[in-house]
Amino acid sequence: MTKEHRPILTDEILHFLYRNASFQALEEKQQQILFAKFKNEPLFKEVIEISIALEEMIEEVEATMPKIQDKDFLFPQEQQKLLLKNRTVSRGNVLFVPFEELEKIYSPMIVMIQQSDSMSEYEAFSKGTIMPLFNLCALQKRDLIILPFSHTTAEPLLFKNGALDVSLFERFLYKLLNGTAQIVPALEKVLELFSEDSINNQRDLMIITDNQFNDFQPFIESDFTERLLELSVDTSVIAISEADFEVQPIPFADKVFFANE
């Protein structure tokens, strides 16, 4: 077997997949299809390895976590790890929800992922940060919607109940946009999607961006802060550069994390 055709599904990758609730939600036949489709794909391996590194250091983050001024780094240079929070909705004094019995407790989680030319070198990192969210959504039986954007906004990728649909995952992994980024159309699409949500419980938006979008002035002049507030959307941002974020900030972000520069 030549080096370029050697399967890349190491024991570490297999262990990660089999303990991931999103992968577990697939029937065995679909799991095998996923293995066959991606076993020799370097990008798949890189994305999963990044996810494993992030998973190792996942920590709880308080809902009141300070914003940008406190300079919380998502990917510290000395640790190269991601801090994500696995949050649980409480019902009065009830802290543990029987997810296997109750359907659609949570609103969808939407992830806006910038795929402009300036983000091309962060492709594997950006996609790797999303993988832990698949697991969270599958555990909570909530829909995960991935919305790629650049100069245009792509068709949303809807992963029902967080299940790792193979055909959609392939599109997520390999379909790329290009050009310069425009954030306003993507946010309009997010508002449209959340306005169609009838559950209205823990609406989460994550934006992965380098903050180099070319419609910053229309973005600032818009009323996104108020409109997201009206829909009770909690917004997190993974920003590639602190310096670029300070030049073109996202003022309605409840939590901001930075990649190392």
mmCIF file of C-alpha atoms in Angstrom:
data_model
loop_
_atom_site.group_PDB
_atom_site.id
_atom_site.type_symbol
_atom_site.label_atom_id
_atom_site.label_comp_id
_atom_site.label_asym_id
_atom_site.label_seq_id
_atom_site.Cartn_x
_atom_site.Cartn_y
_atom_site.Cartn_z
ATOM 1 C CA MET A 1 0.000 0.000 0.000
ATOM 2 C CA THR A 2 1.518 3.322 -1.034
ATOM 3 C CA LYS A 3 1.804 6.167 1.397
ATOM 4 C CA GLU A 4 -0.767 8.343 -0.349
ATOM 5 C CA HIS A 5 -3.379 5.572 -0.227
ATOM 6 C CA ARG A 6 -2.765 4.521 3.364
ATOM 7 C CA PRO A 7 -5.973 4.947 5.400
ATOM 8 C CA ILE A 8 -5.766 7.898 7.779
ATOM 9 C CA LEU A 9 -8.445 6.769 10.228
ATOM 10 C CA THR A 10 -6.160 6.225 13.197
ATOM 11 C CA ASP A 11 -7.355 4.712 16.470
ATOM 12 C CA GLU A 12 -7.500 8.216 17.942
ATOM 13 C CA ILE A 13 -9.797 9.421 15.143
ATOM 14 C CA LEU A 14 -11.987 6.316 15.394
ATOM 15 C CA HIS A 15 -12.316 6.740 19.152
ATOM 16 C CA PHE A 16 -13.296 10.367 18.663
ATOM 17 C CA LEU A 17 -15.988 9.472 16.131
ATOM 18 C CA TYR A 18 -17.464 6.590 18.111
ATOM 19 C CA ARG A 19 -17.863 8.705 21.243
ATOM 20 C CA ASN A 20 -19.376 11.597 19.284
ATOM 21 C CA ALA A 21 -23.159 11.621 19.639
ATOM 22 C CA SER A 22 -23.567 13.041 16.142
ATOM 23 C CA PHE A 23 -21.764 10.022 14.659
ATOM 24 C CA GLN A 24 -23.614 7.647 16.977
ATOM 25 C CA ALA A 25 -26.904 8.974 15.617
ATOM 26 C CA LEU A 26 -26.122 7.403 12.235
ATOM 27 C CA GLU A 27 -27.148 3.884 11.333
ATOM 28 C CA GLU A 28 -24.240 1.474 11.011
ATOM 29 C CA LYS A 29 -24.499 1.488 7.223
ATOM 30 C CA GLN A 30 -24.165 5.273 7.153
ATOM 31 C CA GLN A 31 -21.191 5.099 9.504
ATOM 32 C CA GLN A 32 -19.451 2.712 7.129
ATOM 33 C CA ILE A 33 -20.249 4.981 4.182
ATOM 34 C CA LEU A 34 -18.635 7.851 6.057
ATOM 35 C CA PHE A 35 -15.537 5.760 6.744
ATOM 36 C CA ALA A 36 -15.266 4.698 3.109
ATOM 37 C CA LYS A 37 -15.719 8.239 1.810
ATOM 38 C CA PHE A 38 -13.218 10.001 4.071
ATOM 39 C CA LYS A 39 -10.672 7.366 5.125
ATOM 40 C CA ASN A 40 -8.039 8.680 2.696
ATOM 41 C CA GLU A 41 -8.885 12.390 2.877
ATOM 42 C CA PRO A 42 -6.196 14.617 4.489
ATOM 43 C CA LEU A 43 -8.634 17.488 5.144
ATOM 44 C CA PHE A 44 -10.958 15.176 7.081
ATOM 45 C CA LYS A 45 -8.010 13.970 9.160
ATOM 46 C CA GLU A 46 -6.856 17.532 9.867
ATOM 47 C CA VAL A 47 -10.338 18.696 10.872
ATOM 48 C CA ILE A 48 -10.828 15.764 13.239
ATOM 49 C CA GLU A 49 -7.365 16.186 14.779
ATOM 50 C CA ILE A 50 -8.153 19.830 15.489
ATOM 51 C CA SER A 51 -11.463 18.752 17.028
ATOM 52 C CA ILE A 52 -9.674 16.235 19.253
ATOM 53 C CA ALA A 53 -7.290 18.922 20.473
ATOM 54 C CA LEU A 54 -10.233 21.193 21.256
ATOM 55 C CA GLU A 55 -12.211 18.456 22.960
ATOM 56 C CA GLU A 56 -9.358 17.688 25.331
ATOM 57 C CA MET A 57 -9.551 21.147 26.862
ATOM 58 C CA ILE A 58 -13.272 21.864 26.738
ATOM 59 C CA GLU A 59 -14.203 23.686 29.893
ATOM 60 C CA GLU A 60 -17.374 25.214 31.212
ATOM 61 C CA VAL A 61 -17.692 28.928 30.534
ATOM 62 C CA GLU A 62 -20.006 31.069 32.623
ATOM 63 C CA ALA A 63 -22.933 32.633 30.738
ATOM 64 C CA THR A 64 -21.808 36.032 32.039
ATOM 65 C CA MET A 65 -18.325 35.694 30.567
ATOM 66 C CA PRO A 66 -16.793 39.149 29.963
ATOM 67 C CA LYS A 67 -16.669 40.495 26.467
ATOM 68 C CA ILE A 68 -13.857 41.770 24.311
ATOM 69 C CA GLN A 69 -12.467 44.269 26.789
ATOM 70 C CA ASP A 70 -11.301 41.468 29.065
ATOM 71 C CA LYS A 71 -9.297 39.949 26.188
ATOM 72 C CA ASP A 72 -10.293 36.316 26.612
ATOM 73 C CA PHE A 73 -8.243 34.248 24.208
ATOM 74 C CA LEU A 74 -9.926 31.250 22.674
ATOM 75 C CA PHE A 75 -6.693 29.748 21.357
ATOM 76 C CA PRO A 76 -3.860 30.810 23.712
ATOM 77 C CA GLN A 77 -0.428 30.445 22.174
ATOM 78 C CA GLU A 78 0.827 28.409 25.106
ATOM 79 C CA GLN A 79 -2.072 25.954 25.078
ATOM 80 C CA GLN A 80 -3.480 25.947 21.530
ATOM 81 C CA LYS A 81 -6.816 24.847 22.975
ATOM 82 C CA LEU A 82 -10.420 25.876 22.575
ATOM 83 C CA LEU A 83 -12.779 26.822 25.371
ATOM 84 C CA LEU A 84 -16.344 25.922 24.616
ATOM 85 C CA LYS A 85 -19.302 25.625 26.937
ATOM 86 C CA ASN A 86 -21.754 22.736 27.081
ATOM 87 C CA ARG A 87 -24.767 24.469 28.535
ATOM 88 C CA THR A 88 -27.902 22.931 29.938
ATOM 89 C CA VAL A 89 -31.291 24.611 30.102
ATOM 90 C CA SER A 90 -32.839 24.279 33.550
ATOM 91 C CA ARG A 91 -36.531 23.957 34.332
ATOM 92 C CA GLY A 92 -37.064 25.383 37.786
ATOM 93 C CA ASN A 93 -35.090 23.117 40.114
ATOM 94 C CA VAL A 94 -34.660 20.420 37.459
ATOM 95 C CA LEU A 95 -31.105 20.383 36.185
ATOM 96 C CA PHE A 96 -31.050 17.183 34.147
ATOM 97 C CA VAL A 97 -33.343 16.872 31.149
ATOM 98 C CA PRO A 98 -34.271 13.385 29.807
ATOM 99 C CA PHE A 99 -33.346 14.090 26.194
ATOM 100 C CA GLU A 100 -34.346 10.601 25.081
ATOM 101 C CA GLU A 101 -37.935 11.324 26.066
ATOM 102 C CA LEU A 102 -38.380 14.961 25.139
ATOM 103 C CA GLU A 103 -38.079 16.162 21.558
ATOM 104 C CA LYS A 104 -37.215 19.648 20.367
ATOM 105 C CA ILE A 105 -36.512 21.316 23.679
ATOM 106 C CA TYR A 106 -33.972 23.611 22.097
ATOM 107 C CA SER A 107 -34.062 26.101 19.267
ATOM 108 C CA PRO A 108 -31.607 25.521 16.409
ATOM 109 C CA MET A 109 -27.982 26.494 16.773
ATOM 110 C CA ILE A 110 -26.720 28.483 13.779
ATOM 111 C CA VAL A 111 -23.035 28.748 12.863
ATOM 112 C CA MET A 112 -22.006 31.445 10.393
ATOM 113 C CA ILE A 113 -18.642 30.456 8.947
ATOM 114 C CA GLN A 114 -16.783 32.971 6.801
ATOM 115 C CA GLN A 115 -15.227 31.403 3.696
ATOM 116 C CA SER A 116 -13.686 34.394 1.934
ATOM 117 C CA ASP A 117 -10.237 34.426 0.340
ATOM 118 C CA SER A 118 -8.744 35.878 3.512
ATOM 119 C CA MET A 119 -10.004 32.873 5.526
ATOM 120 C CA SER A 120 -8.638 30.176 3.209
ATOM 121 C CA GLU A 121 -5.658 29.328 5.409
ATOM 122 C CA TYR A 122 -7.964 28.835 8.406
ATOM 123 C CA GLU A 123 -10.268 26.355 6.664
ATOM 124 C CA ALA A 124 -9.380 23.293 8.762
ATOM 125 C CA PHE A 125 -9.320 25.321 11.985
ATOM 126 C CA SER A 126 -12.748 26.851 11.315
ATOM 127 C CA LYS A 127 -14.335 23.504 10.505
ATOM 128 C CA GLY A 128 -12.597 21.804 13.409
ATOM 129 C CA THR A 129 -14.120 24.272 15.878
ATOM 130 C CA ILE A 130 -17.594 23.289 14.668
ATOM 131 C CA MET A 131 -17.188 19.547 15.282
ATOM 132 C CA PRO A 132 -17.751 19.729 19.076
ATOM 133 C CA LEU A 133 -21.019 21.539 18.322
ATOM 134 C CA PHE A 134 -22.225 18.517 16.361
ATOM 135 C CA ASN A 135 -21.835 16.445 19.505
ATOM 136 C CA LEU A 136 -23.622 19.023 21.674
ATOM 137 C CA CYS A 137 -26.540 19.366 19.257
ATOM 138 C CA ALA A 138 -26.912 15.595 18.949
ATOM 139 C CA LEU A 139 -27.005 15.237 22.735
ATOM 140 C CA GLN A 140 -29.619 17.962 22.978
ATOM 141 C CA LYS A 141 -31.505 16.755 19.890
ATOM 142 C CA ARG A 142 -31.396 20.220 18.449
ATOM 143 C CA ASP A 143 -30.857 21.196 14.832
ATOM 144 C CA LEU A 144 -27.457 22.500 13.781
ATOM 145 C CA ILE A 145 -27.498 24.936 10.855
ATOM 146 C CA ILE A 146 -24.209 25.836 9.193
ATOM 147 C CA LEU A 147 -24.323 28.989 7.080
ATOM 148 C CA PRO A 148 -21.189 29.618 4.974
ATOM 149 C CA PHE A 149 -20.800 33.194 3.739
ATOM 150 C CA SER A 150 -18.437 35.315 1.685
ATOM 151 C CA HIS A 151 -19.434 37.764 -1.072
ATOM 152 C CA THR A 152 -22.608 35.664 -1.161
ATOM 153 C CA THR A 153 -24.453 33.582 1.399
ATOM 154 C CA ALA A 154 -24.587 29.864 0.681
ATOM 155 C CA GLU A 155 -27.582 27.624 1.169
ATOM 156 C CA PRO A 156 -27.854 26.692 4.865
ATOM 157 C CA LEU A 157 -26.736 23.160 5.746
ATOM 158 C CA LEU A 158 -29.338 21.723 8.119
ATOM 159 C CA PHE A 159 -28.203 18.815 10.268
ATOM 160 C CA LYS A 160 -31.422 17.568 11.858
ATOM 161 C CA ASN A 161 -31.012 16.837 15.564
ATOM 162 C CA GLY A 162 -27.271 17.267 15.107
ATOM 163 C CA ALA A 163 -26.927 13.964 13.221
ATOM 164 C CA LEU A 164 -23.848 13.759 11.018
ATOM 165 C CA ASP A 165 -25.623 13.396 7.669
ATOM 166 C CA VAL A 166 -22.947 12.064 5.291
ATOM 167 C CA SER A 167 -23.927 13.953 2.120
ATOM 168 C CA LEU A 168 -24.350 17.252 3.966
ATOM 169 C CA PHE A 169 -21.110 16.706 5.854
ATOM 170 C CA GLU A 170 -19.307 16.201 2.552
ATOM 171 C CA ARG A 171 -20.650 19.552 1.333
ATOM 172 C CA PHE A 172 -19.631 21.167 4.608
ATOM 173 C CA LEU A 173 -16.121 19.735 4.341
ATOM 174 C CA TYR A 174 -15.351 20.470 0.698
ATOM 175 C CA LYS A 175 -17.628 23.218 -0.614
ATOM 176 C CA LEU A 176 -15.865 26.570 -0.437
ATOM 177 C CA LEU A 177 -16.795 30.121 -1.281
ATOM 178 C CA ASN A 178 -14.333 32.829 -2.243
ATOM 179 C CA GLY A 179 -14.005 36.545 -2.838
ATOM 180 C CA THR A 180 -14.427 39.183 -0.146
ATOM 181 C CA ALA A 181 -16.814 38.798 2.749
ATOM 182 C CA GLN A 182 -20.131 40.565 3.289
ATOM 183 C CA ILE A 183 -21.668 39.946 6.684
ATOM 184 C CA VAL A 184 -24.980 41.799 6.299
ATOM 185 C CA PRO A 185 -26.714 39.306 3.935
ATOM 186 C CA ALA A 186 -25.651 36.398 6.136
ATOM 187 C CA LEU A 187 -27.076 38.049 9.254
ATOM 188 C CA GLU A 188 -30.314 38.777 7.422
ATOM 189 C CA LYS A 189 -30.541 35.060 6.650
ATOM 190 C CA VAL A 190 -29.890 34.226 10.307
ATOM 191 C CA LEU A 191 -32.722 36.499 11.387
ATOM 192 C CA GLU A 192 -35.000 34.847 8.835
ATOM 193 C CA LEU A 193 -34.127 31.382 10.126
ATOM 194 C CA PHE A 194 -34.610 32.292 13.780
ATOM 195 C CA SER A 195 -37.901 34.049 13.033
ATOM 196 C CA GLU A 196 -39.156 30.710 11.664
ATOM 197 C CA ASP A 197 -38.218 28.930 14.901
ATOM 198 C CA SER A 198 -41.307 28.231 17.034
ATOM 199 C CA ILE A 199 -39.462 26.799 20.050
ATOM 200 C CA ASN A 200 -37.775 30.002 21.241
ATOM 201 C CA ASN A 201 -35.516 28.352 23.767
ATOM 202 C CA GLN A 202 -31.764 29.027 23.786
ATOM 203 C CA ARG A 203 -31.296 30.461 20.323
ATOM 204 C CA ASP A 204 -27.547 30.348 19.768
ATOM 205 C CA LEU A 205 -25.558 32.002 16.995
ATOM 206 C CA MET A 206 -21.834 31.464 16.506
ATOM 207 C CA ILE A 207 -19.875 33.566 13.997
ATOM 208 C CA ILE A 208 -16.450 32.404 12.808
ATOM 209 C CA THR A 209 -14.744 35.328 11.076
ATOM 210 C CA ASP A 210 -11.549 37.288 10.531
ATOM 211 C CA ASN A 211 -13.622 40.514 10.673
ATOM 212 C CA GLN A 212 -12.410 41.556 7.236
ATOM 213 C CA PHE A 213 -15.828 42.097 5.665
ATOM 214 C CA ASN A 214 -16.288 44.913 3.157
ATOM 215 C CA ASP A 215 -19.763 46.042 4.242
ATOM 216 C CA PHE A 216 -18.824 47.192 7.730
ATOM 217 C CA GLN A 217 -20.495 50.593 7.427
ATOM 218 C CA PRO A 218 -23.915 49.169 6.414
ATOM 219 C CA PHE A 219 -23.416 46.565 9.146
ATOM 220 C CA ILE A 220 -22.880 49.240 11.815
ATOM 221 C CA GLU A 221 -25.766 51.339 10.509
ATOM 222 C CA SER A 222 -28.150 48.389 10.699
ATOM 223 C CA ASP A 223 -30.280 47.473 13.685
ATOM 224 C CA PHE A 224 -28.964 43.938 14.152
ATOM 225 C CA THR A 225 -28.347 44.412 17.866
ATOM 226 C CA GLU A 226 -31.979 45.255 18.536
ATOM 227 C CA ARG A 227 -33.354 42.654 16.143
ATOM 228 C CA LEU A 228 -31.276 39.860 17.646
ATOM 229 C CA LEU A 229 -32.262 41.003 21.121
ATOM 230 C CA GLU A 230 -35.945 40.830 20.174
ATOM 231 C CA LEU A 231 -35.424 37.206 19.117
ATOM 232 C CA SER A 232 -33.431 36.406 22.290
ATOM 233 C CA VAL A 233 -30.397 35.266 20.307
ATOM 234 C CA ASP A 234 -27.194 34.607 22.235
ATOM 235 C CA THR A 235 -24.221 35.401 19.996
ATOM 236 C CA SER A 236 -20.676 34.063 20.276
ATOM 237 C CA VAL A 237 -17.805 35.049 17.996
ATOM 238 C CA ILE A 238 -14.621 33.171 17.182
ATOM 239 C CA ALA A 239 -12.386 35.890 15.766
ATOM 240 C CA ILE A 240 -9.126 35.069 14.040
ATOM 241 C CA SER A 241 -7.437 38.340 14.985
ATOM 242 C CA GLU A 242 -7.957 40.585 17.987
ATOM 243 C CA ALA A 243 -6.528 43.540 16.064
ATOM 244 C CA ASP A 244 -8.946 43.082 13.155
ATOM 245 C CA PHE A 245 -11.841 42.636 15.579
ATOM 246 C CA GLU A 246 -11.035 45.954 17.225
ATOM 247 C CA VAL A 247 -11.025 47.664 13.811
ATOM 248 C CA GLN A 248 -14.331 46.086 12.740
ATOM 249 C CA PRO A 249 -16.039 44.828 15.924
ATOM 250 C CA ILE A 250 -19.276 42.897 16.240
ATOM 251 C CA PRO A 251 -21.033 44.987 18.897
ATOM 252 C CA PHE A 252 -23.844 42.562 19.711
ATOM 253 C CA ALA A 253 -21.526 39.667 20.613
ATOM 254 C CA ASP A 254 -22.242 38.235 24.061
ATOM 255 C CA LYS A 255 -18.977 36.279 24.075
ATOM 256 C CA VAL A 256 -15.840 36.769 21.997
ATOM 257 C CA PHE A 257 -12.925 34.358 21.632
ATOM 258 C CA PHE A 258 -9.685 34.898 19.760
ATOM 259 C CA ALA A 259 -7.443 32.569 17.827
ATOM 260 C CA ASN A 260 -3.729 33.061 18.332
ATOM 261 C CA GLU A 261 -2.148 35.304 15.746
#
